[in-house]
Coordinates of C-alpha atoms in Angstrom, one line a residue:
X1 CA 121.6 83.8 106.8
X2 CA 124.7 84.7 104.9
X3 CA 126.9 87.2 107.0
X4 CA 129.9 89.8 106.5
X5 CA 132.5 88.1 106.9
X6 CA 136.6 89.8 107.5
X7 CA 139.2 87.5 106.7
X8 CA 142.4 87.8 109.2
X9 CA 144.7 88.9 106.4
X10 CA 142.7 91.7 105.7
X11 CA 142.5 93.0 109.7
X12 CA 145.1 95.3 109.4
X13 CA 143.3 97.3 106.7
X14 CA 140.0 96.9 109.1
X15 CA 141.7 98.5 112.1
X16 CA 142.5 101.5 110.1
X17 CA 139.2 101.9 108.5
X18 CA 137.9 102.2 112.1
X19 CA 140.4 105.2 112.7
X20 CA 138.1 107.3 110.7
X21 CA 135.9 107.0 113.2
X22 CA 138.2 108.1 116.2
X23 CA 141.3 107.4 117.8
X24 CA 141.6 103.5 118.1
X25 CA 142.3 101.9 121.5
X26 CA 142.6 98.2 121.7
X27 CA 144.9 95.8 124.1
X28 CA 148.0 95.8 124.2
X29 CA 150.8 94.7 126.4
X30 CA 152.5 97.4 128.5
X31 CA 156.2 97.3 129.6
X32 CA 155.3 96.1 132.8
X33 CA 153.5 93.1 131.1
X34 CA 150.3 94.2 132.1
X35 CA 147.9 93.6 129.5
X36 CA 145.9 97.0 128.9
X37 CA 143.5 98.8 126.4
X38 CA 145.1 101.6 125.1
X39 CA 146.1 103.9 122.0
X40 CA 147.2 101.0 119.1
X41 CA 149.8 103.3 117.5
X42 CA 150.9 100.2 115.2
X43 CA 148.7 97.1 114.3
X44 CA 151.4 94.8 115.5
X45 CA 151.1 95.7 119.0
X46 CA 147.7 94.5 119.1
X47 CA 147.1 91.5 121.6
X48 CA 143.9 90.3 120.4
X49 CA 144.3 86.9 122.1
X50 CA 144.3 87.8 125.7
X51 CA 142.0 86.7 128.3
X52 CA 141.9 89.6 130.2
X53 CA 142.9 93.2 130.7
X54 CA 143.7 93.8 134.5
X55 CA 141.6 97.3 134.9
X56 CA 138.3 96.8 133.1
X57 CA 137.5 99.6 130.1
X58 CA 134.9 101.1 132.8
X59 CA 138.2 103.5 133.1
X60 CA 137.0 105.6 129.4
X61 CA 133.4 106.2 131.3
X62 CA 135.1 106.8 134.7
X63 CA 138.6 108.2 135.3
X64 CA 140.5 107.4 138.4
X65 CA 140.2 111.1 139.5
X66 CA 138.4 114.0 137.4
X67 CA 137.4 117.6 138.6
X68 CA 133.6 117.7 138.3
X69 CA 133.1 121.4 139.5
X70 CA 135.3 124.8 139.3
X71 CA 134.7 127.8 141.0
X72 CA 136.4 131.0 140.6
X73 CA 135.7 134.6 141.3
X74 CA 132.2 133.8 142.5
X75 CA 131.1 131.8 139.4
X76 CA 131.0 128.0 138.8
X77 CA 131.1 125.9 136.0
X78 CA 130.8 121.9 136.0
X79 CA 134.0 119.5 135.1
X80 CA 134.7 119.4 131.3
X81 CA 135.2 115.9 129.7
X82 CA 138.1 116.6 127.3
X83 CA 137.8 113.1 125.8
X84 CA 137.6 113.1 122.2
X85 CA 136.0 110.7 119.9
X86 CA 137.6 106.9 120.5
X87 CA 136.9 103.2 119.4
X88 CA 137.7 101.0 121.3
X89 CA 138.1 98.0 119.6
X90 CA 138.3 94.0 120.8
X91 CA 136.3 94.2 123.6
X92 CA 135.3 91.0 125.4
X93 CA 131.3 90.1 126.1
X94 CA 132.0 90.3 129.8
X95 CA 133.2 93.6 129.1
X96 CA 130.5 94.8 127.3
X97 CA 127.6 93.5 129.3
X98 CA 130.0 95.6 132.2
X99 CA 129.6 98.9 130.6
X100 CA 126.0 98.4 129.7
X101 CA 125.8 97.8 133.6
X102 CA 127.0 101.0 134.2
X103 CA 125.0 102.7 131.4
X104 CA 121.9 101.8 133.4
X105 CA 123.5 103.5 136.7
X106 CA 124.7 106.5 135.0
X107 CA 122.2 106.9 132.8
X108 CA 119.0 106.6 134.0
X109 CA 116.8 109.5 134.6
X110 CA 119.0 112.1 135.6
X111 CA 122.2 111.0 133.3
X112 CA 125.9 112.1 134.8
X113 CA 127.0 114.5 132.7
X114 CA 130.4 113.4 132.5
X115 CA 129.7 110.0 132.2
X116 CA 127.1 110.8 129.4
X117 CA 129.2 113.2 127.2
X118 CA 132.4 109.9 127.7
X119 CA 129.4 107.1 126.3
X120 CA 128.5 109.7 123.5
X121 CA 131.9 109.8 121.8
X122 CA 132.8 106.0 122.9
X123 CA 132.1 103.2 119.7
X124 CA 132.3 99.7 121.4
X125 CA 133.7 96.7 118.8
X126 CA 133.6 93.5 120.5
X127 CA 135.4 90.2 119.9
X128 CA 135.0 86.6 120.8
X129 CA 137.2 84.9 123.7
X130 CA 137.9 81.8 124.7
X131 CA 137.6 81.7 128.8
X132 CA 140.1 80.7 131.0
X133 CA 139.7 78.6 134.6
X134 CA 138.9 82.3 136.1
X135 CA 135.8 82.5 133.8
X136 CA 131.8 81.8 135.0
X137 CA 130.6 83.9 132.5
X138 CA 127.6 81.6 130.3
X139 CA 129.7 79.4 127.9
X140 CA 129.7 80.9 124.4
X141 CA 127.6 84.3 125.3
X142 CA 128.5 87.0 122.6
X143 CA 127.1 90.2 123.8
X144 CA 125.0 92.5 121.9
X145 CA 125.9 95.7 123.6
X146 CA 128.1 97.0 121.2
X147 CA 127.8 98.8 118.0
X148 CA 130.3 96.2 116.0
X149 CA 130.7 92.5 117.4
X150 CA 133.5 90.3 115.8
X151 CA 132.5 86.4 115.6
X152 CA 136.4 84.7 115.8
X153 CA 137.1 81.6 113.6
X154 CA 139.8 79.1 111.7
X155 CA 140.5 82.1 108.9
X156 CA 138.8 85.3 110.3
X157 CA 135.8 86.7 111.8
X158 CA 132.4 87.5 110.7
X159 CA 130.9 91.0 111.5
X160 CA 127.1 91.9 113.2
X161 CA 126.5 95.4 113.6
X162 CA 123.9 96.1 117.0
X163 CA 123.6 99.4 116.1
X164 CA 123.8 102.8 114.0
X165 CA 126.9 103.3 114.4
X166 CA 127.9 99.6 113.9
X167 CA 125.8 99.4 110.4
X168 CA 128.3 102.8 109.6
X169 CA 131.3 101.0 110.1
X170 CA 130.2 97.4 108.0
X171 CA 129.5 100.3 105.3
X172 CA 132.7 102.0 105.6
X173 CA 134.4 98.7 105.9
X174 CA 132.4 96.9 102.4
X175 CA 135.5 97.1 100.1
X176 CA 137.4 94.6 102.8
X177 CA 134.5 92.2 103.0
X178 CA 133.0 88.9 102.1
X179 CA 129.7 87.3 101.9
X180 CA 130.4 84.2 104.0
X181 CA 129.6 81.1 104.8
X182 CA 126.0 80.9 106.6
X183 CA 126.4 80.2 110.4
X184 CA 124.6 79.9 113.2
X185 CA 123.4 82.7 115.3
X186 CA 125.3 83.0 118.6
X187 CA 124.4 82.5 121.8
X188 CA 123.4 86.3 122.5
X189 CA 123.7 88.2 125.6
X190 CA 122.4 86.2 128.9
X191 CA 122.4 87.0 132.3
X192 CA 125.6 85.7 134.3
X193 CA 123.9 84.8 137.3
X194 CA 120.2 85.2 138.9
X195 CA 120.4 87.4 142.1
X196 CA 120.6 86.2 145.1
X197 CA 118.9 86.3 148.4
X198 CA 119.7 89.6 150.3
X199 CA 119.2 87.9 153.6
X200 CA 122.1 85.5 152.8
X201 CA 124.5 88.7 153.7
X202 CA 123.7 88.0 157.3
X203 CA 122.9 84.4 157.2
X204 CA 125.8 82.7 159.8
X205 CA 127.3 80.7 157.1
X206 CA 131.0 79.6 158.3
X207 CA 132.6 81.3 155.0
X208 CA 132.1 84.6 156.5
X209 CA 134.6 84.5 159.2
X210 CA 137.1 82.6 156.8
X211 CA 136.8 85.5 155.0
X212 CA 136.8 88.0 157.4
X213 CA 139.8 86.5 159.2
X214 CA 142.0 86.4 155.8
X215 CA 140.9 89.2 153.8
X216 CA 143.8 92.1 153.8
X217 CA 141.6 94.9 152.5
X218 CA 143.8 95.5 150.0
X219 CA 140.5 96.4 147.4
X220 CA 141.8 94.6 144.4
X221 CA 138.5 93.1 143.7
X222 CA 136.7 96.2 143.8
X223 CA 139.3 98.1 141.5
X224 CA 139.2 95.3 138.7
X225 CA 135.7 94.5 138.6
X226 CA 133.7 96.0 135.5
X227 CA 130.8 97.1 137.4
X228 CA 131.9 98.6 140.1
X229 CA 131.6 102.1 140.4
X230 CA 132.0 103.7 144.1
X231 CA 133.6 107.0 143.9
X232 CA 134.1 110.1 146.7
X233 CA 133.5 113.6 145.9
X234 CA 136.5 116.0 147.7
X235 CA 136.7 119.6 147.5
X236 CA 140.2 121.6 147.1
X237 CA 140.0 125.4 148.4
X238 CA 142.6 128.0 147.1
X239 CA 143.9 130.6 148.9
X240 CA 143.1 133.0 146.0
X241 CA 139.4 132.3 146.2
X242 CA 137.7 129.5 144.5
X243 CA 138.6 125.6 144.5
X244 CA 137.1 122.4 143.0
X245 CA 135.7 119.9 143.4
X246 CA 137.0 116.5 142.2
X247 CA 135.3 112.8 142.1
X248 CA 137.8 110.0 142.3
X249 CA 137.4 106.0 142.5
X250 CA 137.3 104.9 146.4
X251 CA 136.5 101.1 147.5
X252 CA 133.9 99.5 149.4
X253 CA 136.7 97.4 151.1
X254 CA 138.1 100.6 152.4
X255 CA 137.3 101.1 156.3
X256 CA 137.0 105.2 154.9
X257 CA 134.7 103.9 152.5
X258 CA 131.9 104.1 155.5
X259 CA 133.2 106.8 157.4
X260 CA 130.7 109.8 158.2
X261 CA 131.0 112.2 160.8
X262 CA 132.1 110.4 164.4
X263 CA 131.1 107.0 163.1
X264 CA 131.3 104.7 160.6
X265 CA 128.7 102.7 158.8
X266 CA 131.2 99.3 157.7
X267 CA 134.0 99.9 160.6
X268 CA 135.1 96.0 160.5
X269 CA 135.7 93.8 157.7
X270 CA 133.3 91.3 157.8
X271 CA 130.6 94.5 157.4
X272 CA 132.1 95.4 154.5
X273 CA 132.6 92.1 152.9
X274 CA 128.5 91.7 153.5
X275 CA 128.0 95.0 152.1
X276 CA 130.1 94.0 148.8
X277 CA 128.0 90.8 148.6
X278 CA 124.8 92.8 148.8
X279 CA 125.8 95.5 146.2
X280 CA 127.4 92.8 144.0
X281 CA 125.1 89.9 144.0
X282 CA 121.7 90.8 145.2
X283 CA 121.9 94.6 143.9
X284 CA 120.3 97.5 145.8
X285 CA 117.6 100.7 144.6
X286 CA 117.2 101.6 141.7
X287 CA 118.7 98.1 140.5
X288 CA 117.9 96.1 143.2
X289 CA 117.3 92.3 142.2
X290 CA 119.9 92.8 139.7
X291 CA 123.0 91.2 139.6
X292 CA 125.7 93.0 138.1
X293 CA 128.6 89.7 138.2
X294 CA 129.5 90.0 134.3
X295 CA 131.7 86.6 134.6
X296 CA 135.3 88.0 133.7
X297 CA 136.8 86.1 136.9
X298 CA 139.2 89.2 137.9
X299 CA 138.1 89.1 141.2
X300 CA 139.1 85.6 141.7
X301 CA 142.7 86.3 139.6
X302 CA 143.3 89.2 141.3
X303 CA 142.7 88.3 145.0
X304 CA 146.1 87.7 146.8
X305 CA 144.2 85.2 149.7
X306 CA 141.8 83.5 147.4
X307 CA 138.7 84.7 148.3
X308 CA 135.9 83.9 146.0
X309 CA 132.1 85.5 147.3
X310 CA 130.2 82.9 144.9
X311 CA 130.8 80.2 147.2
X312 CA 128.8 81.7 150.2
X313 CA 125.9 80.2 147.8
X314 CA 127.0 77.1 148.5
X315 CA 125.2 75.4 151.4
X316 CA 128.1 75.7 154.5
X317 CA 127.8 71.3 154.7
X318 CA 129.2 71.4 151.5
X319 CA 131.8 73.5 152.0
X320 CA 135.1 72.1 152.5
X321 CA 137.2 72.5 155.6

């Protein structure tokens, strides 16, 4: 089947064509060489061939910190989102199957009305990548959870829209496009890994005390990760009457993380490392049996001591010394 198809010298024209539909964000490399989505004020700060940004875009659905409830002279209202329309544009599959993740956490029955009123005003284009040592995402998967996905090749890209919105944008983008070549459909969106068995959390495999002994805490993993989503709810009094209430991103690595009052559910690290396994791998109520590993491989960039929770599936005779 013939296909639209963009050719690279015409991407620049593209990229403003999808400004009509909000303010673009795409990555781009700060001044601390961090690569990052963000506004694209200029086309030629776009970094289309990176491997991966070090926060995940789960930050445009969930702020570091946001203020969720307000109370003043004896009446409340709830946190107002004050994000306006945005496309955010070059997206990896990893990426994508991470926010669809998170769609089904936040919402399902009783959808977070922050989170909801983000994902209504959010237009995901994705783009093809090639993966890197870090990667163990399923070679050649090009996700479907997006409303525009570019296909990368030799001279350009070729364009499927997964949605409403994606159809809107091929039709706004016509004038710049091409009836190409027929190619063969992709390898669509796949599941990363089966879940694992919940009981392997407190199986005696050797790996757990390696792990325990040499990770610092430090909650790298956890912050980078595309599906993960803990959070704590604080609430700030004012003298004058009133106060809010605020939700901000915490860490299941955090020995606060399980703190309640006069005890703590995690208090040493090896708890918490299980915990993380469970959550991560095995996937608890309502998504239990669900495993939420997209494949990006930050964890295993980011962590300073090497520690890599995949290989507790590997039987402990195999593992090496």
């Amino acid at each position: 089947m013939a296909d639209n198809f963009l050719k690279t010298s015409r991407l620049d024209q593209f990229l403003e064509t999808l400004r009509l539909f909000g303010e673009l964000h795409a990555p781009t490399i700060l001044e601390s060489g961090v690569v990052s989505f963000a506004p694209l004020d200029d086309p030629t700060q776009l970094h289309l061939d990176y491997r991966r940004t070090q926060i995940p875009p789960k930050k445009y659905l969930l702020p570091f910190r946001e203020e969720i409830l307000h109370c003043h002279g004896g009446n409340y209202r709830e946190g107002q989102s004050d994000a306006g329309d945005t496309v955010l544009f070059g997206i990896h599959s990893c990426d994508l199957e991470g926010i669809a993740y998170l769609d089904r956490v936040f919402m399902a029955d009783a959808a977070d009305p922050s989170y909801a009123a983000r994902r209504a005003r959010l237009t995901l284009v994705g783009v093809s990548c090639e993966p890197d040592d870090f990667c163990f995402c399923p070679e050649g998967m090009q996700s479907t959870s997006c409303d525009l996905f570019l296909n990368a090749c030799a001279d350009g890209f070729h364009l499927a829209g997964y949605s409403a919105k994606g159809q809107a944008l091929l039709s706004a983008a016509a004038h710049l496009l091409e009836t190409g070549e027929p190619v063969p459909p992709p390898a669509l969106s796949a599941v990363c890994r089966a879940p694992e068995d919940p009981e392997l959390r407190f199986s005696d495999h050797p790996l757990w005390q390696k792990y325990a002994s040499t990770c610092v805490s430090c909650g790298a993993c956890s912050v980078c990760c595309p599906t993960c989503y803990c959070f704590d709810v604080r609430e700030y009094p004012v003298l004058s009457g009133g106060g809010t209430r605020i939700r901000e991103w915490d860490n299941c690595l955090f020995a606060s993380h399980g703190e309640v009052s006069g005890a703590n559910f995690r208090p040493d690290r090896l708890d918490r490392l299980r915990y993380r396994f469970l959550h991560k791998f095995c996937g608890f109520t309502p998504l239990q049996g669900v495993n939420s590993c997209v494949g990006c491989g930050r964890c295993k960039a980011v962590c300073p001591v090497g520690i890599d929770l995949r290989e507790l599936t590997v039987a402990p005779e195999q593992v090496q010394p």
